[in-house]
PDB file of C-alpha atoms in Angstrom:
ATOM      1  CA  UNK T   1     161.075 119.783  14.266  1.00 44.00           C
ATOM      2  CA  UNK T   2     161.355 117.596  17.370  1.00 45.00           C
ATOM      3  CA  UNK T   3     160.821 119.103  20.768  1.00 46.00           C
ATOM      4  CA  UNK T   4     163.980 120.152  22.528  1.00 42.00           C
ATOM      5  CA  UNK T   5     165.537 117.138  24.259  1.00 43.00           C
ATOM      6  CA  UNK T   6     163.164 114.862  22.336  1.00 44.00           C
ATOM      7  CA  UNK T   7     163.654 112.011  20.866  1.00 43.00           C
ATOM      8  CA  UNK T   8     170.230  86.959  12.759  1.00 41.00           C
ATOM      9  CA  UNK T   9     171.900  67.584   9.617  1.00 44.00           C
ATOM     10  CA  UNK T  10     173.951  65.780  10.326  1.00 44.00           C
ATOM     11  CA  UNK T  11     174.472  63.880   7.075  1.00 43.00           C
ATOM     12  CA  UNK T  12     174.612  60.209   7.670  1.00 39.00           C
ATOM     13  CA  UNK T  13     176.988  58.307   5.381  1.00 42.00           C
ATOM     14  CA  UNK T  14     176.941  54.566   4.920  1.00 37.00           C
ATOM     15  CA  UNK T  15     180.213  53.172   3.567  1.00 45.00           C
ATOM     16  CA  UNK T  16     179.621  49.449   4.160  1.00 45.00           C
ATOM     17  CA  UNK T  17     179.285  47.225   1.089  1.00 46.00           C
ATOM     18  CA  UNK T  18     176.101  45.209   0.636  1.00 45.00           C
ATOM     19  CA  UNK T  19     176.156  41.456   1.295  1.00 48.00           C
ATOM     20  CA  UNK T  20     176.543  39.928  -2.158  1.00 46.00           C
ATOM     21  CA  UNK T  21     175.079  36.572  -1.054  1.00 46.00           C
ATOM     22  CA  UNK T  22     172.019  38.299   0.298  1.00 40.00           C
ATOM     23  CA  UNK T  23     171.622  40.218  -2.952  1.00 41.00           C
ATOM     24  CA  UNK T  24     171.719  36.902  -4.779  1.00 43.00           C
ATOM     25  CA  UNK T  25     168.896  35.599  -2.622  1.00 41.00           C
ATOM     26  CA  UNK T  26     166.856  38.636  -3.477  1.00 41.00           C
ATOM     27  CA  UNK T  27     167.320  38.048  -7.207  1.00 42.00           C
ATOM     28  CA  UNK T  28     166.389  34.341  -6.970  1.00 42.00           C
ATOM     29  CA  UNK T  29     163.276  35.068  -4.872  1.00 42.00           C
ATOM     30  CA  UNK T  30     161.948  37.693  -7.260  1.00 41.00           C
ATOM     31  CA  UNK T  31     159.547  36.618  -9.999  1.00 40.00           C
ATOM     32  CA  UNK T  32     160.197  39.732 -12.005  1.00 41.00           C
ATOM     33  CA  UNK T  33     162.052  39.307 -15.289  1.00 46.00           C
ATOM     34  CA  UNK T  34     163.747  41.884 -17.445  1.00 44.00           C
ATOM     35  CA  UNK T  35     160.614  42.009 -19.563  1.00 47.00           C
ATOM     36  CA  UNK T  36     158.455  42.530 -16.491  1.00 43.00           C
ATOM     37  CA  UNK T  37     160.475  45.476 -15.225  1.00 44.00           C
ATOM     38  CA  UNK T  38     160.544  47.052 -18.660  1.00 46.00           C
ATOM     39  CA  UNK T  39     156.938  46.677 -19.697  1.00 48.00           C
ATOM     40  CA  UNK T  40     154.975  46.531 -16.467  1.00 46.00           C
ATOM     41  CA  UNK T  41     154.931  46.172 -12.704  1.00 44.00           C
ATOM     42  CA  UNK T  42     155.879  42.923 -11.011  1.00 43.00           C
ATOM     43  CA  UNK T  43     153.085  40.764  -9.583  1.00 42.00           C
ATOM     44  CA  UNK T  44     155.366  39.465  -6.831  1.00 46.00           C
ATOM     45  CA  UNK T  45     153.812  40.280  -3.461  1.00 44.00           C
ATOM     46  CA  UNK T  46     156.349  38.434  -1.312  1.00 50.00           C
ATOM     47  CA  UNK T  47     158.478  40.426   1.117  1.00 50.00           C
ATOM     48  CA  UNK T  48     161.834  41.241  -0.408  1.00 53.00           C
ATOM     49  CA  UNK T  49     164.812  40.897   1.942  1.00 65.00           C
ATOM     50  CA  UNK T  50     166.741  44.091   2.720  1.00 69.00           C
ATOM     51  CA  UNK T  51     170.475  44.427   2.781  1.00 80.00           C
ATOM     52  CA  UNK T  52     172.171  45.377   6.037  1.00 79.00           C
ATOM     53  CA  UNK T  53     172.869  48.771   4.560  1.00 82.00           C
ATOM     54  CA  UNK T  54     169.199  49.289   3.709  1.00 77.00           C
ATOM     55  CA  UNK T  55     168.144  48.170   7.191  1.00 79.00           C
ATOM     56  CA  UNK T  56     170.529  50.647   8.802  1.00 81.00           C
ATOM     57  CA  UNK T  57     169.256  53.418   6.539  1.00 82.00           C
ATOM     58  CA  UNK T  58     165.632  52.614   7.398  1.00 80.00           C
ATOM     59  CA  UNK T  59     166.350  52.605  11.135  1.00 80.00           C
ATOM     60  CA  UNK T  60     168.236  55.881  10.895  1.00 82.00           C
ATOM     61  CA  UNK T  61     165.372  57.447   8.956  1.00 81.00           C
ATOM     62  CA  UNK T  62     162.959  56.311  11.654  1.00 79.00           C
ATOM     63  CA  UNK T  63     165.136  57.794  14.401  1.00 76.00           C
ATOM     64  CA  UNK T  64     165.336  61.122  12.585  1.00 76.00           C
ATOM     65  CA  UNK T  65     161.551  61.179  12.224  1.00 71.00           C
ATOM     66  CA  UNK T  66     161.161  60.529  15.941  1.00 71.00           C
ATOM     67  CA  UNK T  67     163.607  63.307  16.847  1.00 70.00           C
ATOM     68  CA  UNK T  68     161.857  65.852  14.611  1.00 63.00           C
ATOM     69  CA  UNK T  69     159.444  67.754  16.824  1.00 60.00           C
ATOM     70  CA  UNK T  70     155.855  67.926  15.717  1.00 58.00           C
ATOM     71  CA  UNK T  71     154.479  71.326  14.936  1.00 58.00           C
ATOM     72  CA  UNK T  72     152.863  72.633  18.082  1.00 60.00           C
ATOM     73  CA  UNK T  73     149.594  74.451  18.007  1.00 72.00           C
ATOM     74  CA  UNK T  74     149.096  77.755  19.775  1.00 91.00           C
ATOM     75  CA  UNK T  75     152.809  78.544  19.857  1.00 95.00           C
ATOM     76  CA  UNK T  76     154.342  81.709  18.410  1.00 96.00           C
ATOM     77  CA  UNK T  77     158.072  82.434  18.433  1.00 94.00           C
ATOM     78  CA  UNK T  78     158.548  79.608  20.923  1.00 94.00           C
ATOM     79  CA  UNK T  79     155.999  80.933  23.416  1.00 96.00           C
ATOM     80  CA  UNK T  80     152.647  79.322  24.285  1.00 96.00           C
ATOM     81  CA  UNK T  81     149.735  81.605  23.434  1.00 97.00           C
ATOM     82  CA  UNK T  82     145.974  81.779  23.786  1.00 97.00           C
ATOM     83  CA  UNK T  83     143.482  83.189  21.305  1.00 96.00           C
ATOM     84  CA  UNK T  84     140.822  85.757  22.175  1.00 97.00           C
ATOM     85  CA  UNK T  85     138.728  88.557  20.681  1.00 97.00           C
ATOM     86  CA  UNK T  86     136.869  91.747  21.513  1.00 96.00           C
ATOM     87  CA  UNK T  87     133.847  93.480  20.026  1.00 94.00           C
ATOM     88  CA  UNK T  88     133.068  97.184  20.078  1.00 92.00           C
ATOM     89  CA  UNK T  89     130.518  99.489  18.539  1.00 86.00           C
ATOM     90  CA  UNK T  90     126.960  98.757  17.419  1.00 84.00           C
ATOM     91  CA  UNK T  91     126.090  95.458  15.771  1.00 82.00           C
ATOM     92  CA  UNK T  92     126.047  95.422  11.999  1.00 78.00           C
ATOM     93  CA  UNK T  93     128.386  96.787   9.366  1.00 78.00           C
ATOM     94  CA  UNK T  94     130.100  99.182  11.760  1.00 84.00           C
ATOM     95  CA  UNK T  95     130.907  96.684  14.512  1.00 92.00           C
ATOM     96  CA  UNK T  96     134.636  96.323  15.160  1.00 94.00           C
ATOM     97  CA  UNK T  97     136.058  92.905  16.047  1.00 95.00           C
ATOM     98  CA  UNK T  98     139.666  92.416  17.123  1.00 98.00           C
ATOM     99  CA  UNK T  99     141.071  88.875  17.046  1.00 97.00           C
ATOM    100  CA  UNK T 100     144.414  88.409  18.774  1.00 98.00           C
ATOM    101  CA  UNK T 101     146.632  86.153  20.906  1.00 98.00           C
ATOM    102  CA  UNK T 102     148.381  86.682  24.217  1.00 98.00           C
ATOM    103  CA  UNK T 103     151.037  84.956  26.316  1.00 97.00           C
ATOM    104  CA  UNK T 104     149.816  82.180  28.589  1.00 96.00           C
ATOM    105  CA  UNK T 105     152.684  82.977  30.949  1.00 96.00           C
ATOM    106  CA  UNK T 106     153.178  86.657  31.738  1.00 97.00           C
ATOM    107  CA  UNK T 107     156.410  88.350  30.662  1.00 96.00           C
ATOM    108  CA  UNK T 108     157.087  92.055  31.063  1.00 94.00           C
ATOM    109  CA  UNK T 109     157.735  93.813  27.715  1.00 93.00           C
ATOM    110  CA  UNK T 110     161.058  95.482  26.992  1.00 88.00           C
ATOM    111  CA  UNK T 111     161.582  98.664  29.004  1.00 83.00           C
ATOM    112  CA  UNK T 112     162.775 100.485  25.886  1.00 85.00           C
ATOM    113  CA  UNK T 113     159.776  99.535  23.729  1.00 86.00           C
ATOM    114  CA  UNK T 114     158.071 102.675  22.382  1.00 84.00           C
ATOM    115  CA  UNK T 115     154.642 101.205  23.165  1.00 89.00           C
ATOM    116  CA  UNK T 116     153.290  98.107  24.909  1.00 94.00           C
ATOM    117  CA  UNK T 117     150.030  96.375  24.040  1.00 97.00           C
ATOM    118  CA  UNK T 118     147.941  94.216  26.356  1.00 97.00           C
ATOM    119  CA  UNK T 119     144.474  92.757  26.805  1.00 98.00           C
ATOM    120  CA  UNK T 120     142.447  93.274  29.963  1.00 97.00           C
ATOM    121  CA  UNK T 121     139.895  90.435  30.262  1.00 96.00           C
ATOM    122  CA  UNK T 122     137.600  92.199  32.725  1.00 94.00           C
ATOM    123  CA  UNK T 123     137.147  95.191  30.449  1.00 94.00           C
ATOM    124  CA  UNK T 124     137.311  93.057  27.277  1.00 95.00           C
ATOM    125  CA  UNK T 125     139.526  95.624  25.602  1.00 96.00           C
ATOM    126  CA  UNK T 126     143.004  95.941  24.092  1.00 97.00           C
ATOM    127  CA  UNK T 127     145.098  98.765  25.511  1.00 96.00           C
ATOM    128  CA  UNK T 128     148.265 100.586  24.501  1.00 92.00           C
ATOM    129  CA  UNK T 129     150.598 102.026  27.137  1.00 91.00           C
ATOM    130  CA  UNK T 130     154.179 103.011  27.835  1.00 84.00           C
ATOM    131  CA  UNK T 131     154.080 101.968  31.477  1.00 85.00           C
ATOM    132  CA  UNK T 132     154.861  98.630  33.102  1.00 88.00           C
ATOM    133  CA  UNK T 133     152.097  96.043  32.888  1.00 94.00           C
ATOM    134  CA  UNK T 134     150.306  94.429  35.814  1.00 94.00           C
ATOM    135  CA  UNK T 135     151.046  90.654  35.932  1.00 95.00           C
ATOM    136  CA  UNK T 136     147.819  90.043  37.833  1.00 95.00           C
ATOM    137  CA  UNK T 137     145.453  91.565  35.272  1.00 94.00           C
ATOM    138  CA  UNK T 138     147.212  92.358  31.998  1.00 97.00           C
ATOM    139  CA  UNK T 139     147.609  89.789  29.196  1.00 97.00           C
ATOM    140  CA  UNK T 140     150.660  90.545  27.023  1.00 98.00           C
ATOM    141  CA  UNK T 141     149.767  90.434  23.331  1.00 98.00           C
ATOM    142  CA  UNK T 142     151.878  87.912  21.391  1.00 97.00           C
ATOM    143  CA  UNK T 143     150.989  86.388  18.013  1.00 97.00           C
ATOM    144  CA  UNK T 144     148.783  87.178  14.980  1.00 97.00           C
ATOM    145  CA  UNK T 145     146.352  90.085  15.138  1.00 98.00           C
ATOM    146  CA  UNK T 146     143.390  90.967  12.921  1.00 97.00           C
ATOM    147  CA  UNK T 147     140.885  93.790  13.086  1.00 96.00           C
ATOM    148  CA  UNK T 148     137.651  93.765  11.094  1.00 95.00           C
ATOM    149  CA  UNK T 149     134.847  96.262  10.690  1.00 92.00           C
ATOM    150  CA  UNK T 150     131.542  95.087   9.327  1.00 88.00           C
ATOM    151  CA  UNK T 151     133.141  91.755   8.429  1.00 89.00           C
ATOM    152  CA  UNK T 152     135.894  93.346   6.353  1.00 92.00           C
ATOM    153  CA  UNK T 153     139.560  93.292   7.355  1.00 95.00           C
ATOM    154  CA  UNK T 154     140.887  96.778   8.114  1.00 95.00           C
ATOM    155  CA  UNK T 155     144.161  95.916   9.902  1.00 96.00           C
ATOM    156  CA  UNK T 156     146.468  92.903  10.271  1.00 97.00           C
ATOM    157  CA  UNK T 157     149.820  92.318  11.943  1.00 97.00           C
ATOM    158  CA  UNK T 158     151.750  90.473  14.635  1.00 97.00           C
ATOM    159  CA  UNK T 159     152.660  91.188  18.242  1.00 97.00           C
ATOM    160  CA  UNK T 160     155.758  89.914  20.037  1.00 97.00           C
ATOM    161  CA  UNK T 161     156.107  90.318  23.796  1.00 97.00           C
ATOM    162  CA  UNK T 162     153.595  93.162  23.828  1.00 97.00           C
ATOM    163  CA  UNK T 163     155.186  95.053  20.930  1.00 96.00           C
ATOM    164  CA  UNK T 164     154.368  95.365  17.253  1.00 94.00           C
ATOM    165  CA  UNK T 165     156.415  92.927  15.174  1.00 95.00           C
ATOM    166  CA  UNK T 166     156.903  91.986  11.508  1.00 95.00           C
ATOM    167  CA  UNK T 167     154.517  93.394   8.866  1.00 94.00           C
ATOM    168  CA  UNK T 168     151.489  95.532   9.700  1.00 94.00           C
ATOM    169  CA  UNK T 169     148.927  96.551   7.074  1.00 94.00           C
ATOM    170  CA  UNK T 170     145.873  98.792   7.088  1.00 92.00           C
ATOM    171  CA  UNK T 171     142.994  98.663   4.591  1.00 93.00           C
ATOM    172  CA  UNK T 172     139.886 100.704   3.911  1.00 90.00           C
ATOM    173  CA  UNK T 173     136.415  99.160   3.653  1.00 84.00           C
ATOM    174  CA  UNK T 174     136.985  98.534  -0.059  1.00 88.00           C
ATOM    175  CA  UNK T 175     140.022  96.352   0.730  1.00 90.00           C
ATOM    176  CA  UNK T 176     142.422  98.959  -0.639  1.00 92.00           C
ATOM    177  CA  UNK T 177     145.804  98.973   1.106  1.00 92.00           C
ATOM    178  CA  UNK T 178     146.300 102.236   2.959  1.00 86.00           C
ATOM    179  CA  UNK T 179     149.629 101.590   4.670  1.00 84.00           C
ATOM    180  CA  UNK T 180     152.241  98.896   5.249  1.00 87.00           C
ATOM    181  CA  UNK T 181     154.920  99.057   7.933  1.00 85.00           C
ATOM    182  CA  UNK T 182     157.513  96.618   9.261  1.00 90.00           C
ATOM    183  CA  UNK T 183     158.541  96.403  12.900  1.00 90.00           C
ATOM    184  CA  UNK T 184     161.215  94.688  14.966  1.00 90.00           C
ATOM    185  CA  UNK T 185     160.021  94.198  18.549  1.00 90.00           C
ATOM    186  CA  UNK T 186     158.248  97.534  18.644  1.00 89.00           C
ATOM    187  CA  UNK T 187     160.706  99.580  16.614  1.00 86.00           C
ATOM    188  CA  UNK T 188     159.947 100.495  13.005  1.00 85.00           C
ATOM    189  CA  UNK T 189     162.328  98.591  10.718  1.00 86.00           C
ATOM    190  CA  UNK T 190     163.484 101.792   9.038  1.00 87.00           C
ATOM    191  CA  UNK T 191     163.750 103.807  12.235  1.00 90.00           C
ATOM    192  CA  UNK T 192     166.782 105.972  12.903  1.00 92.00           C
ATOM    193  CA  UNK T 193     168.082 104.674  16.237  1.00 89.00           C
ATOM    194  CA  UNK T 194     170.790 106.476  18.181  1.00 91.00           C
ATOM    195  CA  UNK T 195     172.648 105.499  21.351  1.00 90.00           C
ATOM    196  CA  UNK T 196     174.677 107.201  24.045  1.00 91.00           C
ATOM    197  CA  UNK T 197     178.452 106.760  23.573  1.00 84.00           C
ATOM    198  CA  UNK T 198     177.804 104.435  20.600  1.00 69.00           C
ATOM    199  CA  UNK T 199     177.831 101.371  22.872  1.00 70.00           C
ATOM    200  CA  UNK T 200     174.492 100.032  21.565  1.00 73.00           C
ATOM    201  CA  UNK T 201     173.257  99.617  25.132  1.00 78.00           C
ATOM    202  CA  UNK T 202     172.055 103.003  26.290  1.00 86.00           C
ATOM    203  CA  UNK T 203     169.292 103.963  23.886  1.00 89.00           C
ATOM    204  CA  UNK T 204     169.008 107.676  23.185  1.00 92.00           C
ATOM    205  CA  UNK T 205     166.369 108.246  20.503  1.00 93.00           C
ATOM    206  CA  UNK T 206     164.165 106.338  18.039  1.00 92.00           C
ATOM    207  CA  UNK T 207     162.857 108.324  15.079  1.00 93.00           C
ATOM    208  CA  UNK T 208     160.384 106.203  13.075  1.00 90.00           C
ATOM    209  CA  UNK T 209     160.439 106.364   9.268  1.00 89.00           C
ATOM    210  CA  UNK T 210     158.109 104.975   6.587  1.00 81.00           C
ATOM    211  CA  UNK T 211     158.451 105.746   2.877  1.00 79.00           C
ATOM    212  CA  UNK T 212     160.963 108.465   3.645  1.00 84.00           C
ATOM    213  CA  UNK T 213     158.716 110.287   6.117  1.00 87.00           C
ATOM    214  CA  UNK T 214     158.685 110.314   9.896  1.00 92.00           C
ATOM    215  CA  UNK T 215     155.807 107.980  10.718  1.00 88.00           C
ATOM    216  CA  UNK T 216     154.928 106.108  13.899  1.00 87.00           C
ATOM    217  CA  UNK T 217     155.856 106.090  17.582  1.00 89.00           C
ATOM    218  CA  UNK T 218     158.703 108.356  18.672  1.00 93.00           C
ATOM    219  CA  UNK T 219     160.599 107.958  21.937  1.00 93.00           C
ATOM    220  CA  UNK T 220     163.711 109.437  23.516  1.00 94.00           C
ATOM    221  CA  UNK T 221     165.611 108.497  26.674  1.00 93.00           C
ATOM    222  CA  UNK T 222     167.889 110.240  29.121  1.00 94.00           C
ATOM    223  CA  UNK T 223     171.411 108.958  29.682  1.00 91.00           C
ATOM    224  CA  UNK T 224     170.257 107.206  32.862  1.00 90.00           C
ATOM    225  CA  UNK T 225     167.907 105.029  30.787  1.00 89.00           C
ATOM    226  CA  UNK T 226     164.661 106.741  31.783  1.00 91.00           C
ATOM    227  CA  UNK T 227     162.160 108.072  29.260  1.00 92.00           C
ATOM    228  CA  UNK T 228     162.354 111.710  28.293  1.00 95.00           C
ATOM    229  CA  UNK T 229     159.762 112.204  25.501  1.00 95.00           C
ATOM    230  CA  UNK T 230     157.199 110.040  23.731  1.00 93.00           C
ATOM    231  CA  UNK T 231     154.656 110.797  21.048  1.00 94.00           C
ATOM    232  CA  UNK T 232     153.484 109.922  17.567  1.00 92.00           C
ATOM    233  CA  UNK T 233     154.183 111.149  14.057  1.00 93.00           C
ATOM    234  CA  UNK T 234     151.935 110.908  11.031  1.00 90.00           C
ATOM    235  CA  UNK T 235     152.954 112.056   7.567  1.00 90.00           C
ATOM    236  CA  UNK T 236     155.995 113.738   9.089  1.00 92.00           C
ATOM    237  CA  UNK T 237     153.988 115.756  11.632  1.00 94.00           C
ATOM    238  CA  UNK T 238     153.491 115.414  15.383  1.00 95.00           C
ATOM    239  CA  UNK T 239     149.959 114.338  16.253  1.00 94.00           C
ATOM    240  CA  UNK T 240     147.955 113.406  19.317  1.00 94.00           C
ATOM    241  CA  UNK T 241     149.333 113.570  22.826  1.00 95.00           C
ATOM    242  CA  UNK T 242     153.038 114.060  23.526  1.00 96.00           C
ATOM    243  CA  UNK T 243     154.393 113.377  27.004  1.00 95.00           C
ATOM    244  CA  UNK T 244     157.519 114.622  28.725  1.00 96.00           C
ATOM    245  CA  UNK T 245     158.762 112.730  31.798  1.00 95.00           C
ATOM    246  CA  UNK T 246     160.620 113.784  34.909  1.00 95.00           C
ATOM    247  CA  UNK T 247     163.309 111.176  34.299  1.00 92.00           C
ATOM    248  CA  UNK T 248     164.069 110.139  37.867  1.00 92.00           C
ATOM    249  CA  UNK T 249     166.558 107.268  37.957  1.00 86.00           C
ATOM    250  CA  UNK T 250     165.123 105.025  40.671  1.00 82.00           C
ATOM    251  CA  UNK T 251     161.385 105.375  40.044  1.00 83.00           C
ATOM    252  CA  UNK T 252     158.916 104.362  37.376  1.00 82.00           C
ATOM    253  CA  UNK T 253     158.543 106.784  34.496  1.00 86.00           C
ATOM    254  CA  UNK T 254     156.679 109.752  35.930  1.00 91.00           C
ATOM    255  CA  UNK T 255     154.919 112.132  33.598  1.00 93.00           C
ATOM    256  CA  UNK T 256     155.669 115.820  33.852  1.00 96.00           C
ATOM    257  CA  UNK T 257     153.831 117.475  30.939  1.00 97.00           C
ATOM    258  CA  UNK T 258     151.218 116.212  28.466  1.00 96.00           C
ATOM    259  CA  UNK T 259     150.757 118.284  25.313  1.00 97.00           C
ATOM    260  CA  UNK T 260     148.106 118.023  22.593  1.00 96.00           C
ATOM    261  CA  UNK T 261     148.931 118.329  18.872  1.00 96.00           C
ATOM    262  CA  UNK T 262     146.570 117.979  15.905  1.00 94.00           C
ATOM    263  CA  UNK T 263     144.487 114.875  15.246  1.00 92.00           C
ATOM    264  CA  UNK T 264     145.804 114.234  11.733  1.00 91.00           C
ATOM    265  CA  UNK T 265     149.162 114.470  10.000  1.00 89.00           C
ATOM    266  CA  UNK T 266     147.416 115.398   6.785  1.00 88.00           C
ATOM    267  CA  UNK T 267     146.421 118.772   8.146  1.00 90.00           C
ATOM    268  CA  UNK T 268     148.707 121.713   8.962  1.00 89.00           C
ATOM    269  CA  UNK T 269     150.854 120.892  11.989  1.00 85.00           C
ATOM    270  CA  UNK T 270     150.082 122.666  15.233  1.00 86.00           C
ATOM    271  CA  UNK T 271     152.935 125.085  15.864  1.00 86.00           C
ATOM    272  CA  UNK T 272     152.217 125.593  19.553  1.00 92.00           C
ATOM    273  CA  UNK T 273     150.808 122.507  21.305  1.00 95.00           C
ATOM    274  CA  UNK T 274     148.201 122.867  24.019  1.00 96.00           C
ATOM    275  CA  UNK T 275     149.207 121.917  27.555  1.00 96.00           C
ATOM    276  CA  UNK T 276     146.677 119.335  28.721  1.00 97.00           C
ATOM    277  CA  UNK T 277     148.148 118.161  32.024  1.00 96.00           C
ATOM    278  CA  UNK T 278     151.000 118.834  34.385  1.00 97.00           C
ATOM    279  CA  UNK T 279     152.258 116.608  37.209  1.00 96.00           C
ATOM    280  CA  UNK T 280     154.548 117.435  40.096  1.00 94.00           C
ATOM    281  CA  UNK T 281     157.647 115.388  40.896  1.00 93.00           C
ATOM    282  CA  UNK T 282     155.603 113.061  43.115  1.00 92.00           C
ATOM    283  CA  UNK T 283     153.344 112.134  40.218  1.00 91.00           C
ATOM    284  CA  UNK T 284     150.424 114.239  41.485  1.00 94.00           C
ATOM    285  CA  UNK T 285     148.284 115.953  38.863  1.00 95.00           C
ATOM    286  CA  UNK T 286     148.457 119.715  39.544  1.00 96.00           C
ATOM    287  CA  UNK T 287     146.960 121.069  36.327  1.00 96.00           C
ATOM    288  CA  UNK T 288     144.322 119.853  33.867  1.00 96.00           C
ATOM    289  CA  UNK T 289     143.086 122.065  31.075  1.00 95.00           C
ATOM    290  CA  UNK T 290     139.675 123.633  31.696  1.00 94.00           C
ATOM    291  CA  UNK T 291     139.272 121.766  35.002  1.00 93.00           C
ATOM    292  CA  UNK T 292     141.629 122.995  37.700  1.00 90.00           C
ATOM    293  CA  UNK T 293     145.018 124.533  38.376  1.00 94.00           C
ATOM    294  CA  UNK T 294     146.971 123.789  41.560  1.00 92.00           C
ATOM    295  CA  UNK T 295     150.409 124.683  40.246  1.00 90.00           C
ATOM    296  CA  UNK T 296     150.814 127.455  42.774  1.00 86.00           C
ATOM    297  CA  UNK T 297     150.508 125.004  45.659  1.00 77.00           C
ATOM    298  CA  UNK T 298     153.919 123.787  46.843  1.00 58.00           C
ATOM    299  CA  UNK T 299     153.571 120.006  46.478  1.00 52.00           C
ATOM    300  CA  UNK T 300     156.683 119.114  44.505  1.00 47.00           C
ATOM    301  CA  UNK T 301     159.065 118.614  47.408  1.00 46.00           C
ATOM    302  CA  UNK T 302     160.261 115.012  47.849  1.00 43.00           C
ATOM    303  CA  UNK T 303     157.967 113.299  50.348  1.00 41.00           C
ATOM    304  CA  UNK T 304     155.576 116.231  50.551  1.00 43.00           C
ATOM    305  CA  UNK T 305     151.964 115.387  51.444  1.00 44.00           C
ATOM    306  CA  UNK T 306     148.915 116.877  49.805  1.00 42.00           C
TER     307      UNK T 306
END
């Protein structure tokens, strides 16, 4: 059960008749006889004159070839990209290598995307977030992606403008396919998407589905377009961290509560999630589990100082 409030040539025609006199010249200049053309190739190496129609066709073919753009390298979905990689873990069979591409020119991902992926060169790491990216430091993932462990492929897919796109597959170390999902700019292809007032503009909720089960990133929005809930499902169960936002209209998405569910969807679902963090309306952390609790301090008034 979701939390309350959660979330598509020009054909060239030549009609002119060939010059009969010119055709006659061609026949007289050729050394080929009927026997030659039937039993073997002609030995005539002289240049055979073309008809006007053939000349026009050849010129048109050349023009078409010149107009046809050559396939550009390092371009994905019309955007110029650059290739990079990261390494993590100890060297050897357990080392993880991620090979990916990112936009050469920064573009902010869609505000409604459930998750946004980027590469931070200084930290040499790929990150996942729901917040706006920093044009100065963050490289928006865009293009093919491959993850290997110990030299064996464990995950492949594509990114588009910082979101998962097209087919994504996961494998175990024995190259056995574990999962396959399809995405459209961050949204699972089979997701149940709902809108406010059915106008297809104000997104309300995205419930991800795979093989008939709720699987993947979940997100819901308030009517003002701001995020309300976000989290992840696995095997039909809520897992990991789930975040509820304040939903203020004229500010960036500010977190309110962060809850913790189970680590795996193949274990019994946690009925009562654990509150990990709480933030006041100014975005100040006032509670963190097992560390401190400042919820009794009045700091949630607009413009209040701490």
